[in-house]
Coordinates of C-alpha atoms in Angstrom, one line a residue:
X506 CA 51.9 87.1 0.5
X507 CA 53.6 84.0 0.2
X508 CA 52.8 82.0 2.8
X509 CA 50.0 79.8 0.8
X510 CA 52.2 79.3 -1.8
X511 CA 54.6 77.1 1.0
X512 CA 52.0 75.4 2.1
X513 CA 50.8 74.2 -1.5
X514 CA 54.8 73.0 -2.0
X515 CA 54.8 71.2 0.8
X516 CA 51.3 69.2 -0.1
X517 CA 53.2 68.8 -3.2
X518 CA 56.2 67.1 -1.3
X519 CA 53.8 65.3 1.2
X520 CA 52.2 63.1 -1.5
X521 CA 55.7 62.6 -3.5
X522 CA 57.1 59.3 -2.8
X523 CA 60.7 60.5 -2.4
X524 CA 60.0 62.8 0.3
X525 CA 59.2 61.0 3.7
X526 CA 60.5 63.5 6.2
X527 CA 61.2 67.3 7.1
X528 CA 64.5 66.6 6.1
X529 CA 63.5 65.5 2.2
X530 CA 60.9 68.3 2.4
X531 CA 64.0 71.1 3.2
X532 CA 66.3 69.7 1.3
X533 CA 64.0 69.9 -1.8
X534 CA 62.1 73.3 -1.2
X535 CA 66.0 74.7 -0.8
X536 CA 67.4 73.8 -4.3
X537 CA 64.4 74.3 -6.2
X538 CA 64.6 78.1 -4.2
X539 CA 68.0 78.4 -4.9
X540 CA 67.6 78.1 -8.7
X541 CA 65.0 80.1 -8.6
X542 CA 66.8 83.0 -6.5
X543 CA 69.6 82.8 -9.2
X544 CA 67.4 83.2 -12.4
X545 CA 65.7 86.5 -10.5
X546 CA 69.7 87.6 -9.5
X547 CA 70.6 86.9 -13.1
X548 CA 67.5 88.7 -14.6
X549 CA 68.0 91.8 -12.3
X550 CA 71.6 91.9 -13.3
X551 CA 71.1 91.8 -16.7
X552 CA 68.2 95.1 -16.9
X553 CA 71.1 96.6 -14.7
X554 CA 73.5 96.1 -17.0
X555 CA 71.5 96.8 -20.2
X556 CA 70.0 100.3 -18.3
X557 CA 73.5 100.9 -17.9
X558 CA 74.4 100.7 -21.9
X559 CA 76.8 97.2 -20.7
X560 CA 76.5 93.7 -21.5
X561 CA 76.0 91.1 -19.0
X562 CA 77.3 87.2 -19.3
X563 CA 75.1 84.9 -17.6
X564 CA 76.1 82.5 -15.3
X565 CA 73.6 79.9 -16.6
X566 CA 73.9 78.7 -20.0
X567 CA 70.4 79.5 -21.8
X568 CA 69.0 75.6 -22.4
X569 CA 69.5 75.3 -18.6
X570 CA 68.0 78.9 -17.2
X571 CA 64.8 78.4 -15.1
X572 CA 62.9 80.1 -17.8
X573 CA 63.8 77.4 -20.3
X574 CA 63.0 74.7 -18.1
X575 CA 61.1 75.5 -15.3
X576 CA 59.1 77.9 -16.2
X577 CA 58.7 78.9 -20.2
X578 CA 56.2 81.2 -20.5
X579 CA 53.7 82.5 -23.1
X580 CA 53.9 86.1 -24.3
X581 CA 51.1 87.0 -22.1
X582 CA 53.6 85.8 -19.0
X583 CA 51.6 82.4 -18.0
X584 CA 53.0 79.2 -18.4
X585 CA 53.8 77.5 -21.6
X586 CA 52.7 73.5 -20.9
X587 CA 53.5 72.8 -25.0
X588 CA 57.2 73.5 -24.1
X589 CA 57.3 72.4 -20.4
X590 CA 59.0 69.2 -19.8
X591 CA 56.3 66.7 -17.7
X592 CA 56.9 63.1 -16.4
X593 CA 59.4 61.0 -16.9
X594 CA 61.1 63.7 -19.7
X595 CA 60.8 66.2 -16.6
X596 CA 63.0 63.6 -14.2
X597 CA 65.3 62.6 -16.4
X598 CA 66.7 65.7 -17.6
X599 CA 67.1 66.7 -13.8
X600 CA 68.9 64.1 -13.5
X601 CA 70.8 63.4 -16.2
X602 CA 71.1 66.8 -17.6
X603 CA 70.7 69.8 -15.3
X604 CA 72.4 68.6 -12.3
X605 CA 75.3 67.3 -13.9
X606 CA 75.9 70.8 -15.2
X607 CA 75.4 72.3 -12.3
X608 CA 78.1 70.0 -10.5
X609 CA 80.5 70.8 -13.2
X610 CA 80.5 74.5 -11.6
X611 CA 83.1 73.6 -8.6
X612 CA 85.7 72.6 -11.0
X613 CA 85.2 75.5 -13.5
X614 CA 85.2 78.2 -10.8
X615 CA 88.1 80.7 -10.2
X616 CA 87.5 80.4 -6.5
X617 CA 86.3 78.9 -4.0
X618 CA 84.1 82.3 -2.8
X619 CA 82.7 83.1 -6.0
X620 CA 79.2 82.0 -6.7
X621 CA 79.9 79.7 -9.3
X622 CA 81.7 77.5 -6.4
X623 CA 78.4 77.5 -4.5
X624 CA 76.3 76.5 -7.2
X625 CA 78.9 73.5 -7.5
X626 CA 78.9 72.3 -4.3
X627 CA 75.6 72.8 -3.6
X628 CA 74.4 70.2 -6.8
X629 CA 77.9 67.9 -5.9
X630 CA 76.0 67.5 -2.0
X631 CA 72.0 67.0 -2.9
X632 CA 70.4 64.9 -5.1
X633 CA 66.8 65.2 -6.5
X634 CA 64.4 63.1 -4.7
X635 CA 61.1 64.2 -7.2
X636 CA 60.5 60.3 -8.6
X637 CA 56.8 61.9 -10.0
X638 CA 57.8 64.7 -12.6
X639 CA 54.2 65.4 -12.4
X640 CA 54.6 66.1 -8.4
X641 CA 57.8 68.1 -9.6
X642 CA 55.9 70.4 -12.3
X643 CA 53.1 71.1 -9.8
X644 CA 56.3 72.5 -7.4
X645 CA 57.9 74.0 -9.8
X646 CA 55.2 76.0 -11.0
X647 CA 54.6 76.8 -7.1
X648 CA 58.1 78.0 -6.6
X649 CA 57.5 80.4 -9.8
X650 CA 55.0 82.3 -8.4
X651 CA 57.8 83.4 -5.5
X652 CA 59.8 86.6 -6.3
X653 CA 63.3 88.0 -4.2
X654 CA 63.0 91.4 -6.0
X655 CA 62.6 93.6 -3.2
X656 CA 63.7 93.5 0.8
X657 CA 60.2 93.0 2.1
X658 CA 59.5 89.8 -0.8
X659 CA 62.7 88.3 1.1
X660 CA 62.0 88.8 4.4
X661 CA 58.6 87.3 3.9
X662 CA 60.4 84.9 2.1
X663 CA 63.3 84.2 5.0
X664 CA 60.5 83.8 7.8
X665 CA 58.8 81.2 6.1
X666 CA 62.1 79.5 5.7
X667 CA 63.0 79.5 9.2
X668 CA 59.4 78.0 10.3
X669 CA 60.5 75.4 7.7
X670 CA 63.6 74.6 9.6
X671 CA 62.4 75.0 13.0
X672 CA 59.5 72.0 11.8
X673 CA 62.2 69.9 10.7
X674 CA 64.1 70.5 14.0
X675 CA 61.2 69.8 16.2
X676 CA 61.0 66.8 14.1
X677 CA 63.4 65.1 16.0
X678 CA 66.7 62.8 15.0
X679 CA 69.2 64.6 12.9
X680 CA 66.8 67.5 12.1
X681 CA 67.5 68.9 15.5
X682 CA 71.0 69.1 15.0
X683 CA 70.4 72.0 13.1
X684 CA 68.5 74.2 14.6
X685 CA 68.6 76.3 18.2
X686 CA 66.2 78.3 19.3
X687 CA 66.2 81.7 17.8
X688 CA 65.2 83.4 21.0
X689 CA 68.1 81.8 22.7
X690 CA 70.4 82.8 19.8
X691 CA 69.0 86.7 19.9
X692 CA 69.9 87.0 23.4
X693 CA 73.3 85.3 23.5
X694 CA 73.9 88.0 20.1
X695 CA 72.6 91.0 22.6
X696 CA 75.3 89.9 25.6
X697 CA 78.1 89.8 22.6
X698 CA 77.3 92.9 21.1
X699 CA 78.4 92.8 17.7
X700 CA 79.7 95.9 16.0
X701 CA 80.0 96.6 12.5
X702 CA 83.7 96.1 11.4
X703 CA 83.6 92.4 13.8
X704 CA 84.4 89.5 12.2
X705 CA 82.1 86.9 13.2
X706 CA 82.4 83.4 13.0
X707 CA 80.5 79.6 13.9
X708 CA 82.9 76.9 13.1
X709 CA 79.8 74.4 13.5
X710 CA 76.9 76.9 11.6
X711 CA 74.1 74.2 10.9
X712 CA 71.5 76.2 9.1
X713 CA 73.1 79.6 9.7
X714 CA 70.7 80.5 12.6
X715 CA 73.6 82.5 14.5
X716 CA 74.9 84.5 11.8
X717 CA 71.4 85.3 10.3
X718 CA 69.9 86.8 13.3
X719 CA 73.3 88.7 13.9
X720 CA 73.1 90.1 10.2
X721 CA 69.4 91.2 11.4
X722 CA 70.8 92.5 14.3
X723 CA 73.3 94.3 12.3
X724 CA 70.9 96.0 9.8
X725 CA 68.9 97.6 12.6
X726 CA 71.3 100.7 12.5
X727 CA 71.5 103.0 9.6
X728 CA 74.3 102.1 7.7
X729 CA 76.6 103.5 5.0
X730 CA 76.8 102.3 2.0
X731 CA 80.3 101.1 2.7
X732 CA 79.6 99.3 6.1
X733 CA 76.4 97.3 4.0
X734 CA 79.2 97.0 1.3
X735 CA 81.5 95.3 4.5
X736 CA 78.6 93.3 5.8
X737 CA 77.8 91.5 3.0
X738 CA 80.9 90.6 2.0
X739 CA 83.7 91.1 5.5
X740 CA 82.1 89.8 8.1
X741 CA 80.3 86.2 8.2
X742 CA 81.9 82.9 8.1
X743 CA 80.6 79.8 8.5
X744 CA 81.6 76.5 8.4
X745 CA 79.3 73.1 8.3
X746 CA 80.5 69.4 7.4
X747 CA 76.9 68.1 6.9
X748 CA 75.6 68.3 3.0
X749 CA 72.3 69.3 3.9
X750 CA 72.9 71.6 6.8
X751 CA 75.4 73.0 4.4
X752 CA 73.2 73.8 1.6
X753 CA 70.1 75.0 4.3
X754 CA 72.8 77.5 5.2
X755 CA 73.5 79.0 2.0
X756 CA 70.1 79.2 1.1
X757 CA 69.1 80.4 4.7
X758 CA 71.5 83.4 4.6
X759 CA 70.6 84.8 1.0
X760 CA 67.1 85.1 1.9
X761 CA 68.3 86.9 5.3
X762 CA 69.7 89.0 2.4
X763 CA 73.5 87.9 2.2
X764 CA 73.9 87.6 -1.7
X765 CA 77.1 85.2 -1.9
X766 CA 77.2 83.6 1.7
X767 CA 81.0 82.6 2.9
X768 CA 79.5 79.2 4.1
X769 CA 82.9 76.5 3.6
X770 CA 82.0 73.1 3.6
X771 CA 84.5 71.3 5.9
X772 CA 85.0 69.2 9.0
X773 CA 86.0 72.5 11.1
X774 CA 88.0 69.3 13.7
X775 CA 89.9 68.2 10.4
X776 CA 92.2 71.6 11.3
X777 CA 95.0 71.7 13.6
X778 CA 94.0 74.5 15.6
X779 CA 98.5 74.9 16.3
X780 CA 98.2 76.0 12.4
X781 CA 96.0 78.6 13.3
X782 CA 97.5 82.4 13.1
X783 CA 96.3 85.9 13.5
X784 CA 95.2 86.1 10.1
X785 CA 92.6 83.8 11.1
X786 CA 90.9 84.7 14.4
X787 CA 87.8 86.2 14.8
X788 CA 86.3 89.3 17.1
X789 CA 82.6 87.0 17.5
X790 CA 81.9 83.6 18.0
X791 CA 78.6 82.4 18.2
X792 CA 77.9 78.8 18.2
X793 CA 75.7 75.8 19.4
X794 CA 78.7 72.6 18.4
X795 CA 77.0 69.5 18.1
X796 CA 77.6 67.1 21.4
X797 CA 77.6 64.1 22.2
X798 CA 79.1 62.9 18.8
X799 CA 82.6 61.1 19.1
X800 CA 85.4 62.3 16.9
X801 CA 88.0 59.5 15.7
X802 CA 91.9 59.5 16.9
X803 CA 92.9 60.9 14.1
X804 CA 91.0 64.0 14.6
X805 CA 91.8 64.0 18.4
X806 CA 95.0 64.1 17.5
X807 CA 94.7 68.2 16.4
X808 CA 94.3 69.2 19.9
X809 CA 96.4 69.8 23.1
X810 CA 93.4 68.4 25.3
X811 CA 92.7 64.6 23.7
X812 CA 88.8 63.6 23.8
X813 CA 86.3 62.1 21.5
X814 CA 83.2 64.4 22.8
X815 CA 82.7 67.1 19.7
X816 CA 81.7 69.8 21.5
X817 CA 84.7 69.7 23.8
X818 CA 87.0 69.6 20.7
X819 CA 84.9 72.4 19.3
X820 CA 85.4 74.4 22.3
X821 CA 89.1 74.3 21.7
X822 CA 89.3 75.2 18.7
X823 CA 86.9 78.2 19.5
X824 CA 89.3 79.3 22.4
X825 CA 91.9 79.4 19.7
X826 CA 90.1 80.9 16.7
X827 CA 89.2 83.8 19.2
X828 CA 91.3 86.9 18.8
X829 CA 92.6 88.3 21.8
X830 CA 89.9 90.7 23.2
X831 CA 87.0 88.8 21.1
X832 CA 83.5 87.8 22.7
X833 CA 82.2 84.5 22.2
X834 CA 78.5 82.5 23.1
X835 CA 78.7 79.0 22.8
X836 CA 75.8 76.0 24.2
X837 CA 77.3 73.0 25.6
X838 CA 75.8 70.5 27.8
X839 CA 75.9 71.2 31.4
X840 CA 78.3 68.0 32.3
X841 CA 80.7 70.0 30.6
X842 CA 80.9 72.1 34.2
X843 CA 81.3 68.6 36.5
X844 CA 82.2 66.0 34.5
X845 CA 85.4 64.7 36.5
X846 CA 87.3 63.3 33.7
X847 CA 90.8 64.1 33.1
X848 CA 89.8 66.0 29.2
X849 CA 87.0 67.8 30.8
X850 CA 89.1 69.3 34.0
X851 CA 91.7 70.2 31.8
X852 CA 89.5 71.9 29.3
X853 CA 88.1 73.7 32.4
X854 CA 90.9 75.1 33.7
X855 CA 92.1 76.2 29.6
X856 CA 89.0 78.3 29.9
X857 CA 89.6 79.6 32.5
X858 CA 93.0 80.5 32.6
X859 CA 92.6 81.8 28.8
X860 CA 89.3 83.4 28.8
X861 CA 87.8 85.4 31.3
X862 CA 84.1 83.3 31.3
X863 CA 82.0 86.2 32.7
X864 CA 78.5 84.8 32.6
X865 CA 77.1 81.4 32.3
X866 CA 73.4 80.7 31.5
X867 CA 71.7 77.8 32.4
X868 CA 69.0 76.6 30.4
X869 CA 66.0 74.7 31.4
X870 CA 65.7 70.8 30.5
X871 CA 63.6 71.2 27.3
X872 CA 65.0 74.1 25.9
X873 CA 66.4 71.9 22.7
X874 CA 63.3 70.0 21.3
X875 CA 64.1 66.4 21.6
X876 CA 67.8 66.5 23.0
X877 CA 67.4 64.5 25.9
X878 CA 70.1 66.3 27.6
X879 CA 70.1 70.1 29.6
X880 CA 72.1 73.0 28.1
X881 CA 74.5 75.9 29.7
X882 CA 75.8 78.8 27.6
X883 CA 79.1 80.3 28.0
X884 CA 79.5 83.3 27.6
X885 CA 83.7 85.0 27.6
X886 CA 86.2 87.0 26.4
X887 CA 89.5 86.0 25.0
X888 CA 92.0 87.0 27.6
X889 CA 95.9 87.7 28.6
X890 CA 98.4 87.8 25.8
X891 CA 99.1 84.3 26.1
X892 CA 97.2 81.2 24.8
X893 CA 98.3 78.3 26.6
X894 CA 96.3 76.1 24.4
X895 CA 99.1 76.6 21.8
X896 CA 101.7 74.9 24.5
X897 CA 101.1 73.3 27.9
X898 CA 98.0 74.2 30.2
X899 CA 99.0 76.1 33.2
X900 CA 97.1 73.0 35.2
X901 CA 100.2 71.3 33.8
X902 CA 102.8 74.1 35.2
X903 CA 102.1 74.2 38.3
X904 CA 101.0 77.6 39.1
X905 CA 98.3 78.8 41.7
X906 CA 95.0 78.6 40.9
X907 CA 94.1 82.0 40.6
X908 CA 98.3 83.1 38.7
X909 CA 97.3 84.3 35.5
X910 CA 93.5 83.8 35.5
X911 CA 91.9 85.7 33.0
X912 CA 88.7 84.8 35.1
X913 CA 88.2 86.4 37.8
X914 CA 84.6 85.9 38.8
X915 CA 81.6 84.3 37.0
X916 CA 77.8 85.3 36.8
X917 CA 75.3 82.8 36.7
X918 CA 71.7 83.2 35.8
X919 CA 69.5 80.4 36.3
X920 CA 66.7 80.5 33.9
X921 CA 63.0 79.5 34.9
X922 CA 60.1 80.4 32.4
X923 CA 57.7 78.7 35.3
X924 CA 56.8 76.5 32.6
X925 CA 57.2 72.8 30.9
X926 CA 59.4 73.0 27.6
X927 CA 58.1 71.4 24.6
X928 CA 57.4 71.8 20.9
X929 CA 54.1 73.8 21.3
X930 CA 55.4 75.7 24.3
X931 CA 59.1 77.0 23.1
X932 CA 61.4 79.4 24.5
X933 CA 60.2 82.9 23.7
X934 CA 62.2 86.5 23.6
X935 CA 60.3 87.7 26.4
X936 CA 61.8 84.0 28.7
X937 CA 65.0 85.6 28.1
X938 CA 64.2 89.4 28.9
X939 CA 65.2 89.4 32.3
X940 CA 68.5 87.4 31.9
X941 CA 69.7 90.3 28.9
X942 CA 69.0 93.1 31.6
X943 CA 70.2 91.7 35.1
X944 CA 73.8 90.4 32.6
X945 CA 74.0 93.8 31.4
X946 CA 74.9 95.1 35.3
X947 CA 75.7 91.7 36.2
X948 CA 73.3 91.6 39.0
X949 CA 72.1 89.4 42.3
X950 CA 69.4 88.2 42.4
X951 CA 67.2 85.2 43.5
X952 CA 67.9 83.4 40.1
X953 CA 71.2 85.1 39.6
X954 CA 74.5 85.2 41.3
X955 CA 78.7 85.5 41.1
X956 CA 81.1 82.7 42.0
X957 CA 84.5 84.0 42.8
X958 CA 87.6 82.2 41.0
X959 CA 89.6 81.9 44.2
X960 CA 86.0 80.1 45.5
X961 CA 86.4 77.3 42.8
X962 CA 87.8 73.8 43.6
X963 CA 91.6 73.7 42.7
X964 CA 91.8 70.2 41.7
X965 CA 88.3 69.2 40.0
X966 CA 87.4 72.9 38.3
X967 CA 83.6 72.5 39.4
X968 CA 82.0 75.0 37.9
X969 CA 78.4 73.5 38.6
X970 CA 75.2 75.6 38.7
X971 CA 74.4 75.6 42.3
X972 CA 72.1 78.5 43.4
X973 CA 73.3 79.7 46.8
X974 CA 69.7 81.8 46.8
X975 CA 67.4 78.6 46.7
X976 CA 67.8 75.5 49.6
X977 CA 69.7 72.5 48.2
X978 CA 67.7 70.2 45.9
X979 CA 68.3 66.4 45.8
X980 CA 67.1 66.6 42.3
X981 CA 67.8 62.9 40.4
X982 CA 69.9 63.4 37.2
X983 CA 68.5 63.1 33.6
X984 CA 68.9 59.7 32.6
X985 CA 70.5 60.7 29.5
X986 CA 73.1 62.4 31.4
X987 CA 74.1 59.9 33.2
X988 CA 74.1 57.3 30.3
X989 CA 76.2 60.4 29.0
X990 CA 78.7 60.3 31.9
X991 CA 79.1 56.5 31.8
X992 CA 80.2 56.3 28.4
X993 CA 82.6 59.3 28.5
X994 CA 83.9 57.4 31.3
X995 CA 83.9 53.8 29.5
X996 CA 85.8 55.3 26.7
X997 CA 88.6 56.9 28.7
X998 CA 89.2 53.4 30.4
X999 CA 88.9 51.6 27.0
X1000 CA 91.9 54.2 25.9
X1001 CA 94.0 53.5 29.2
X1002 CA 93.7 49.9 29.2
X1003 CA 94.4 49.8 25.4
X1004 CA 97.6 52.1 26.5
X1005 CA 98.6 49.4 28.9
X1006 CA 97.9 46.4 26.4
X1007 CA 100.2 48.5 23.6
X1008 CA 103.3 49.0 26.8
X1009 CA 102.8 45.2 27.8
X1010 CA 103.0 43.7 24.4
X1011 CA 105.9 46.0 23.7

């Protein structure tokens, strides 16, 4: 229904001079969506409310509704071009007008989970890149002719989204950040099993991809009106420090059908995860942290286990976040299950001792468009009542290996779709069939098999993927893994010889 209508926006947005990359073109098909999802919420409510003999206060003041300046329309319901703004007039009162209002929303909202925040932050975070407001009344007359009225207009609606951010994944650079495959992120959702009444939670949500497919996931039961009352409002959190991931998110999630998305717009490593309490855990964690970025001492500085790799800080804080008893998927490189520093060791044996890690999944090299590096997902459950991450780790107490392991054994599935990765040959659902049915029973296979804890090396924690099944391979590294490796490695020398050069000029 709507899918020509996309495609004309995005001619629009090849040919505008502001717009030079998937990025530009998903940042501005999400706000002018956005508004546009508003003024059909606001219209809705208000025939609601009047059916219902009550009176309904916008949220919009009237001179800056989308039907007053994106779309006035004639009596017979086509657009009005004598009152439309055009040009120049049409760019400067985005700028200068509209979006300054729109700011002003964060600091006159009661909360920060009301919708008024949202708009705020959303218009605080983007900026308009439209420099033809000729190029931005051809979109805006293209984003008119898109209605969220029903379920099936949104899902419509919500697919053509995703191909939107999957194209400005598989365009490389920071576009990839946000986005994992959603095959990957459907079967990691059918090993957790979510439930209605969980709490579910990605400290590191990108463009939402997690918690939308587990709201889809959700909705496949029939539910009461009180458990679609609880999902929409009780159960997702997200948090996201990038601007425009941030805003992807929120829009992402409405059209998945989640009216007022509880997306927060934070460093989730700013928080010391000691502060963290029961009030705060989670019963699901699903996650793919960004790795390979470096985190400043500062910021180190909220963890027991001290390292500048993200994705090893995240993991921390995701051990901790994790109620006792609560399931959690998370990607992370595969060094993470070798590397021989001191941080990752240490962070190891935390998961090990804390968690039991029941499965581990290794992905093949490819599975991330334009990574450069090979995956593993984790898959565990938050263990004994204890949670040596708050105090010392039990590598540090002294205590045999296998003395208060909440792992006992792990399974590993190797997967192998017998195929080269790339964009125009992607993981599918039916790659990942197999792995979802042998994890379910846990079984033995050529590609899959169980490593007992008492088997595992007590001084490095190796938790390689080394299929006993298949003959050794002498298989040479990814050169990004081990240009990885070295600077994980430079870094923690740089820290010790800056430790000696701060004791010698004491």
């Amino acid at each position: 229904m709507f899918e020509q209508t996309f495609k004309n926006i995005d001619d629009v947005l090849w040919k505008e001079a502001g717009c030079t990359t998937e990025l530009d073109y998903t940042e501005q098909t999400s706000w002018l969506l956005f508004l546009k999802y508003l003024d059909d919420l606001e219209q809705e409510r208000a025939l609601e409310a009047e059916l219902a003999g009550k009176s309904y206060e916008f949220i919009i003041d009237e001179a800056h509704r989308w039907s007053a300046w994106a779309a006035p329309k004639k009596a017979d319901g086509t657009v009005d071009h004598d009152h439309a703004l055009i040009g120049d007039d049409l760019i400067d009162y985005v700028n200068r007008q509209l979006f300054p209002y729109l700011q002003g929303f964060k600091l006159r909202a009661t909360s920060p989970d009301t919708i008024e925040y949202k708009i705020g932050e959303i218009f605080s975070e983007i900026k308009n890149r439209f420099q033809s407001g000729y190029s931005l009344r051809d979109a805006l007359e293209y984003i008119d002719e898109l209605r969220f009225r029903s379920q099936q207009e949104k899902h419509e609606l919500s697919h053509l989204y995703e191909a939107k951010i999957k194209n400005m994944g598989n365009a490389g650079r920071n576009g990839g950040e946000y986005y994992t495959p959603r095959p990957l992120i459907r079967a990691m959702i059918q090993v957790v099993k979510p439930q209605i009444g969980d709490r579910i939670y990605d400290g590191a949500c990108g463009s939402a991809g997690f918690l939308c497919e587990s709201y889809d996931y959700l909705r496949q039961a029939n539910l009461t009106t009180k458990q679609l009352e609880q999902l929409q409002t009780a159960t997702f959190t997200g948090k996201e420090k990038k601007s425009l991931a941030y805003v992807i998110a929120i829009m992402n999630m409405i059209l998945h059908g989640i009216d007022a998305p509880n997306i927060i717009h934070t460093n989730t490593l700013t928080e010391n995860i000691s502060d963290i309490q029961d009030k705060n855990r989670f019963d699901v964690i699903l996650a793919n942290p960004p790795f390979g970025g470096k985190e400043r001492k500062e910021v180190q500085q909220n963890f027991p286990i001290k390292t500048g790799e993200t994705a090893f800080l995240f993991l921390q804080h995701f051990i901790k976040i994790l109620k006792m008893g609560g399931r959690a998927a998370v990607v992370i490189k595969n060094t993470f299950l070798s590397n021989s520093d001191n941080a990752s060791r240490a962070l190891r044996q935390e998961l090990l001792s804390s968690c039991n890690l029941h499965t581990i999944l290794d992905c093949p090299s490819g599975t991330f468009i334009g990574a450069g590096v090979k995956t593993v997902v984790l898959f565990f459950e938050k263990g004994k009542p204890f949670d040596s991450v708050q105090g010392t780790p039990l590598f540090s107490q002294g205590k045999p290996l296998t003395q208060g392991m909440a792992t006992q054994k792990i399974w590993y599935y190797q997967l192998e779709p017998g195929r080269n990765m790339g964009k125009t040959n992607s993981l599918n659902d039916e790659d990942l069939r197999e792995f979802v049915e042998l994890q379910a029973r846990f079984a033995e296979t050529e590609k899959s098999w169980l490593v007992d804890i008492a088997d595992v090396d007590r001084v490095t924690f190796d938790l390689s993927v080394k299929n006993p099944n298949k003959a050794e391979d002498s298989t040479l590294r990814e050169p990004q893994e081990i240009l990885d490796e070295i600077a994980a490695l430079d870094a923690e020398s740089a820290e010790i010889l800056a430790g000696i050069g701060g004791m010698l000029c004491s």
